[in-house]
Tab-separated table of C-alpha atoms and ligand atoms in Angstrom:
chain	number	residue	atom	x	y	z
A	1	UNK	CA	-12.098	28.009	1.458
A	2	UNK	CA	-11.179	25.189	3.795
A	3	UNK	CA	-9.092	26.336	6.719
A	4	UNK	CA	-6.462	23.947	7.970
A	5	UNK	CA	-4.307	24.237	11.056
A	6	UNK	CA	-0.726	24.896	9.912
A	7	UNK	CA	0.569	23.394	13.163
A	8	UNK	CA	-1.090	20.028	12.595
A	9	UNK	CA	-0.074	19.200	9.063
A	10	UNK	CA	0.299	15.430	8.606
A	11	UNK	CA	3.921	14.538	8.023
A	12	UNK	CA	3.134	11.736	5.590
A	13	UNK	CA	0.043	11.466	3.383
A	14	UNK	CA	-0.537	8.354	1.272
A	15	UNK	CA	-3.143	8.238	-1.474
A	16	UNK	CA	-4.916	5.395	-3.274
A	17	UNK	CA	-5.812	7.232	-6.468
A	18	UNK	CA	-8.828	5.262	-7.645
A	19	UNK	CA	-11.732	5.830	-10.013
A	20	UNK	CA	-10.146	6.920	-13.297
A	21	UNK	CA	-11.987	4.209	-15.239
A	22	UNK	CA	-15.362	5.039	-13.719
A	23	UNK	CA	-14.793	8.733	-14.364
A	24	UNK	CA	-14.323	7.969	-18.060
A	25	UNK	CA	-17.198	5.482	-18.183
A	26	UNK	CA	-19.603	8.082	-16.792
A	27	UNK	CA	-18.675	10.285	-19.736
A	28	UNK	CA	-18.830	7.490	-22.289
A	29	UNK	CA	-15.160	7.907	-23.145
A	30	UNK	CA	-12.195	5.532	-23.158
A	31	UNK	CA	-10.775	4.738	-19.719
A	32	UNK	CA	-7.353	5.851	-20.915
A	33	UNK	CA	-8.748	9.392	-20.951
A	34	UNK	CA	-9.677	8.897	-17.305
A	35	UNK	CA	-6.054	8.071	-16.518
A	36	UNK	CA	-4.930	11.111	-18.493
A	37	UNK	CA	-7.251	13.388	-16.548
A	38	UNK	CA	-6.050	11.657	-13.387
A	39	UNK	CA	-2.512	12.903	-13.956
A	40	UNK	CA	-3.835	16.467	-13.717
A	41	UNK	CA	-5.178	15.627	-10.279
A	42	UNK	CA	-1.753	14.210	-9.387
A	43	UNK	CA	-0.151	17.503	-10.349
A	44	UNK	CA	-2.578	19.483	-8.203
A	45	UNK	CA	-2.170	17.227	-5.165
A	46	UNK	CA	1.636	17.287	-5.417
A	47	UNK	CA	1.615	21.074	-5.721
A	48	UNK	CA	-0.800	21.536	-2.816
A	49	UNK	CA	1.144	19.118	-0.613
A	50	UNK	CA	4.292	21.116	-1.148
A	51	UNK	CA	2.459	24.416	-0.536
A	52	UNK	CA	1.102	23.361	2.829
A	53	UNK	CA	4.333	21.756	3.998
A	54	UNK	CA	3.697	18.028	3.778
A	55	UNK	CA	7.078	16.321	3.920
A	56	UNK	CA	6.183	12.918	2.537
A	57	UNK	CA	3.569	12.188	-0.122
A	58	UNK	CA	3.113	8.625	-1.350
A	59	UNK	CA	0.941	7.890	-4.371
A	60	UNK	CA	-0.305	4.445	-5.335
A	61	UNK	CA	0.152	4.711	-9.090
A	62	UNK	CA	0.305	1.058	-10.189
A	63	UNK	CA	-0.241	-2.011	-8.069
A	64	UNK	CA	1.373	-5.393	-8.485
A	65	UNK	CA	-2.143	-6.654	-9.243
A	66	UNK	CA	-2.611	-4.029	-11.976
A	67	UNK	CA	-0.408	-6.205	-14.244
A	68	UNK	CA	-3.629	-8.207	-14.710
A	69	UNK	CA	-5.021	-5.383	-16.843
A	70	UNK	CA	-4.895	-5.361	-20.644
A	71	UNK	CA	-1.599	-4.800	-22.379
A	72	UNK	CA	-3.023	-1.666	-23.961
A	73	UNK	CA	-4.086	-0.157	-20.650
A	74	UNK	CA	-0.710	-0.949	-19.077
A	75	UNK	CA	1.023	0.677	-22.038
A	76	UNK	CA	-1.153	3.771	-21.696
A	77	UNK	CA	-0.358	3.999	-17.972
A	78	UNK	CA	3.393	3.670	-18.594
A	79	UNK	CA	3.214	6.356	-21.273
A	80	UNK	CA	1.442	8.707	-18.868
A	81	UNK	CA	4.000	7.973	-16.168
A	82	UNK	CA	6.853	8.847	-18.518
A	83	UNK	CA	5.084	11.995	-19.656
A	84	UNK	CA	4.443	13.008	-16.047
A	85	UNK	CA	8.056	12.471	-14.994
A	86	UNK	CA	9.444	14.429	-17.936
A	87	UNK	CA	6.844	17.187	-17.772
A	88	UNK	CA	7.116	17.762	-14.016
A	89	UNK	CA	10.884	17.601	-13.592
A	90	UNK	CA	11.387	21.350	-13.799
A	91	UNK	CA	8.732	22.033	-11.185
A	92	UNK	CA	10.095	19.268	-8.941
A	93	UNK	CA	13.509	20.878	-9.063
A	94	UNK	CA	12.145	24.361	-8.394
A	95	UNK	CA	10.146	23.107	-5.458
A	96	UNK	CA	12.739	20.854	-3.869
A	97	UNK	CA	10.802	17.651	-4.463
A	98	UNK	CA	12.704	14.381	-4.375
A	99	UNK	CA	11.258	11.391	-6.230
A	100	UNK	CA	11.632	7.837	-5.025
A	101	UNK	CA	9.743	4.618	-5.685
A	102	UNK	CA	8.534	1.592	-3.813
A	103	UNK	CA	7.579	-1.664	-5.503
A	104	UNK	CA	9.011	-4.266	-7.793
A	105	UNK	CA	10.041	-1.589	-10.280
A	106	UNK	CA	12.425	-3.967	-12.059
A	107	UNK	CA	9.249	-5.310	-13.703
A	108	UNK	CA	8.513	-1.999	-15.441
A	109	UNK	CA	9.363	-1.703	-19.152
A	110	UNK	CA	12.987	-0.658	-19.736
A	111	UNK	CA	12.246	2.760	-21.204
A	112	UNK	CA	9.925	3.637	-18.313
A	113	UNK	CA	12.507	2.468	-15.782
A	114	UNK	CA	15.178	4.512	-17.473
A	115	UNK	CA	13.228	7.779	-17.149
A	116	UNK	CA	12.276	6.855	-13.610
A	117	UNK	CA	15.905	6.258	-12.609
A	118	UNK	CA	16.980	9.493	-14.272
A	119	UNK	CA	14.323	11.443	-12.389
A	120	UNK	CA	15.303	9.818	-9.098
A	121	UNK	CA	18.931	10.710	-9.735
A	122	UNK	CA	18.246	14.287	-10.828
A	123	UNK	CA	16.025	15.027	-7.831
A	124	UNK	CA	18.157	13.127	-5.301
A	125	UNK	CA	19.450	16.175	-3.467
A	126	UNK	CA	16.073	17.924	-3.146
A	127	UNK	CA	15.109	18.381	0.480
A	128	UNK	CA	11.662	19.909	0.831
A	129	UNK	CA	9.322	17.022	0.077
A	130	UNK	CA	9.660	13.364	-0.838
A	131	UNK	CA	7.239	12.123	-3.472
A	132	UNK	CA	7.148	8.325	-3.373
A	133	UNK	CA	5.538	6.617	-6.326
A	134	UNK	CA	4.296	3.118	-5.601
A	135	UNK	CA	4.819	1.258	-8.872
A	136	UNK	CA	4.323	-2.443	-9.343
A	137	UNK	CA	3.749	-2.235	-5.616
A	138	UNK	CA	2.000	-4.633	-3.285
A	139	UNK	CA	2.084	-4.600	0.499
A	140	UNK	CA	2.194	-8.373	0.786
A	141	UNK	CA	4.987	-8.535	-1.772
A	142	UNK	CA	6.896	-5.917	0.228
A	143	UNK	CA	6.539	-8.012	3.370
A	144	UNK	CA	7.537	-11.184	1.481
A	145	UNK	CA	10.580	-9.400	0.041
A	146	UNK	CA	11.535	-8.220	3.543
A	147	UNK	CA	11.212	-11.730	4.985
A	148	UNK	CA	13.372	-13.118	2.199
A	149	UNK	CA	16.096	-10.550	2.920
A	150	UNK	CA	15.925	-11.262	6.656
A	151	UNK	CA	16.121	-15.016	6.040
A	152	UNK	CA	19.189	-14.511	3.852
A	153	UNK	CA	20.848	-12.513	6.621
A	154	UNK	CA	20.094	-15.299	9.070
A	155	UNK	CA	21.528	-17.924	6.681
A	156	UNK	CA	24.650	-15.824	6.324
A	157	UNK	CA	24.905	-15.678	10.096
A	158	UNK	CA	24.593	-11.888	10.323
A	159	UNK	CA	21.588	-12.059	12.631
A	160	UNK	CA	19.695	-14.762	14.491
A	161	UNK	CA	15.989	-15.553	14.604
A	162	UNK	CA	15.812	-13.998	18.057
A	163	UNK	CA	16.793	-10.641	16.615
A	164	UNK	CA	13.544	-10.395	14.668
A	165	UNK	CA	11.499	-7.516	16.035
A	166	UNK	CA	9.070	-4.949	14.603
A	167	UNK	CA	11.945	-2.497	14.324
A	168	UNK	CA	14.092	-4.977	12.437
A	169	UNK	CA	11.281	-5.842	10.013
A	170	UNK	CA	10.698	-2.114	9.374
A	171	UNK	CA	14.347	-1.784	8.419
A	172	UNK	CA	13.840	-4.323	5.625
A	173	UNK	CA	10.882	-2.540	4.019
A	174	UNK	CA	11.493	-0.885	0.629
A	175	UNK	CA	12.090	2.587	2.103
A	176	UNK	CA	13.082	2.137	5.733
A	177	UNK	CA	13.556	5.860	6.310
A	178	UNK	CA	10.044	6.725	5.255
A	179	UNK	CA	7.853	7.500	8.275
A	180	UNK	CA	4.547	5.653	8.534
A	181	UNK	CA	1.641	7.511	6.894
A	182	UNK	CA	-0.431	9.709	9.197
A	183	UNK	CA	-3.272	9.938	6.708
A	184	UNK	CA	-4.400	7.547	3.981
A	185	UNK	CA	-6.851	8.924	1.437
A	186	UNK	CA	-8.783	6.677	-0.935
A	187	UNK	CA	-10.922	8.127	-3.680
A	188	UNK	CA	-13.852	6.501	-5.536
A	189	UNK	CA	-15.637	5.351	-2.392
A	190	UNK	CA	-14.070	1.904	-2.004
A	191	UNK	CA	-13.563	0.890	1.625
A	192	UNK	CA	-10.521	-1.274	1.083
A	193	UNK	CA	-6.764	-0.902	1.116
A	194	UNK	CA	-6.043	-3.002	-2.006
A	195	UNK	CA	-2.667	-4.230	-0.796
A	196	UNK	CA	-1.235	-0.752	-0.119
A	197	UNK	CA	1.384	-0.248	2.610
A	198	UNK	CA	0.017	-3.052	4.763
A	199	UNK	CA	2.870	-3.010	7.257
A	200	UNK	CA	2.986	0.781	7.548
A	201	UNK	CA	-0.703	1.674	8.015
A	202	UNK	CA	-1.202	-0.015	11.381
A	203	UNK	CA	-2.189	3.308	13.001
A	204	UNK	CA	-2.838	5.493	9.970
A	205	UNK	CA	-6.019	7.584	9.873
A	206	UNK	CA	-8.155	6.654	6.855
A	207	UNK	CA	-10.248	9.059	4.802
A	208	UNK	CA	-12.483	7.635	2.072
A	209	UNK	CA	-14.224	9.961	-0.364
A	210	UNK	CA	-16.711	8.993	-3.098
A	211	UNK	CA	-15.076	11.509	-5.454
A	212	UNK	CA	-13.432	9.829	-8.432
A	213	UNK	CA	-9.694	10.529	-8.664
A	214	UNK	CA	-9.792	12.851	-11.731
A	215	UNK	CA	-12.249	15.092	-9.852
A	216	UNK	CA	-10.184	15.180	-6.643
A	217	UNK	CA	-8.806	18.695	-6.392
A	218	UNK	CA	-7.188	21.090	-3.971
A	219	UNK	CA	-10.333	22.013	-2.031
A	220	UNK	CA	-11.225	18.401	-1.357
A	221	UNK	CA	-7.672	17.569	-0.418
A	222	UNK	CA	-7.641	20.369	2.124
A	223	UNK	CA	-10.991	19.111	3.442
A	224	UNK	CA	-9.460	15.637	3.899
A	225	UNK	CA	-6.597	17.178	5.852
A	226	UNK	CA	-9.060	19.157	7.928
A	227	UNK	CA	-10.921	15.912	8.658
A	228	UNK	CA	-7.611	14.346	9.740
A	229	UNK	CA	-6.864	17.316	12.009
A	230	UNK	CA	-10.098	16.649	13.884
A	231	UNK	CA	-9.219	13.003	14.589
A	232	UNK	CA	-8.056	11.858	17.976
A	233	UNK	CA	-5.111	9.508	17.560
A	234	UNK	CA	-4.650	7.145	20.465
A	235	UNK	CA	-2.268	4.445	19.227
A	236	UNK	CA	-3.982	2.016	21.564
A	237	UNK	CA	-3.530	4.056	24.706
A	238	UNK	CA	-6.405	5.561	26.734
A	239	UNK	CA	-6.810	9.298	26.983
B	301	IPE	C1	-7.025	4.045	-10.691
B	301	IPE	O1	-8.152	4.045	-11.471
B	301	IPE	C2	-5.760	3.967	-11.500
B	301	IPE	C3	-5.061	2.684	-11.427
B	301	IPE	C4	-5.429	1.671	-10.718
B	301	IPE	C5	-3.874	2.519	-12.246
B	301	IPE	P1	-8.826	2.709	-11.996
B	301	IPE	O2	-8.293	2.404	-13.346
B	301	IPE	O3	-8.705	1.626	-11.005
B	301	IPE	O4	-10.328	3.185	-12.117
B	301	IPE	P2	-11.648	2.362	-11.770
B	301	IPE	O5	-11.473	1.805	-10.400
B	301	IPE	O6	-11.769	1.301	-12.804
B	301	IPE	O7	-12.742	3.376	-11.830
B	302	IPE	C1	-5.693	0.340	-6.322
B	302	IPE	O1	-6.753	0.507	-7.188
B	302	IPE	C2	-4.394	0.523	-7.037
B	302	IPE	C3	-4.100	1.878	-7.467
B	302	IPE	C4	-4.807	2.953	-7.192
B	302	IPE	C5	-2.893	2.014	-8.240
B	302	IPE	P1	-7.413	-0.734	-7.948
B	302	IPE	O2	-8.521	-0.186	-8.777
B	302	IPE	O3	-6.382	-1.513	-8.641
B	302	IPE	O4	-7.964	-1.592	-6.734
B	302	IPE	P2	-9.216	-2.549	-6.630
B	302	IPE	O5	-9.120	-3.538	-7.736
B	302	IPE	O6	-10.424	-1.678	-6.728
B	302	IPE	O7	-9.099	-3.163	-5.266
B	303	MG	MG1	-9.871	0.988	-9.492
């Protein structure tokens, strides 16, 4: 059993859930089954996060670049998303979990968006943990969208170019109230951020594990948090 320090729980954990396809390939089965198994890992990580008192959990579920995948795979992913949202609603309510999204979610199919909006609405008053699903999300797109909104404000005369600061830019991100992640976990052993939360991860601690997402369970999650608890965060200052 991994022991974690209850006084040093990261406030915000972000996860790049990668490796579903490879998990399936290793077993000689269709990659869709890897995604299906991956949703079980999502359930376990959400549950564990809530248990140990994480306040913000952000999951990279579908990137803006993932639209390049086959129509069939995209359909399978949307179906799993809908099934997850419907199947987990009761537990979300019981556990005080609020759902929100980041990304260009207007691009999602109508029926998926409908269930997503319903879930967001139904969980809106939950206060114990915020589960942010990054869907049709890209960090560069988020920054571009923020710049466009800022430019519009300038054109309208609300602000001037001199007002642009880090704080102002942060206010134009998709979820300005979301704190920056303390810990970013990536499964499947890839040492890259794949366009996830580029603005927000400036000082985030990164944990990469070779484990493929469907195999990532509670014990390994706790081990990642334990690893984080041993890090010395300096934010550029000397100690
Ligand atoms: C992550 O698994 C899920 C999504 C990106 C939607 P992948 O589908 O990327 O799995 P690999 O990387 O091919 O193993
Ligand atoms: C990142 O995984 C996106 C998600 C986990 C949703 P990808 O599999 O799409 O990333 P790359 O292609 O390996 O960079
Ligand atoms: Mg991948």
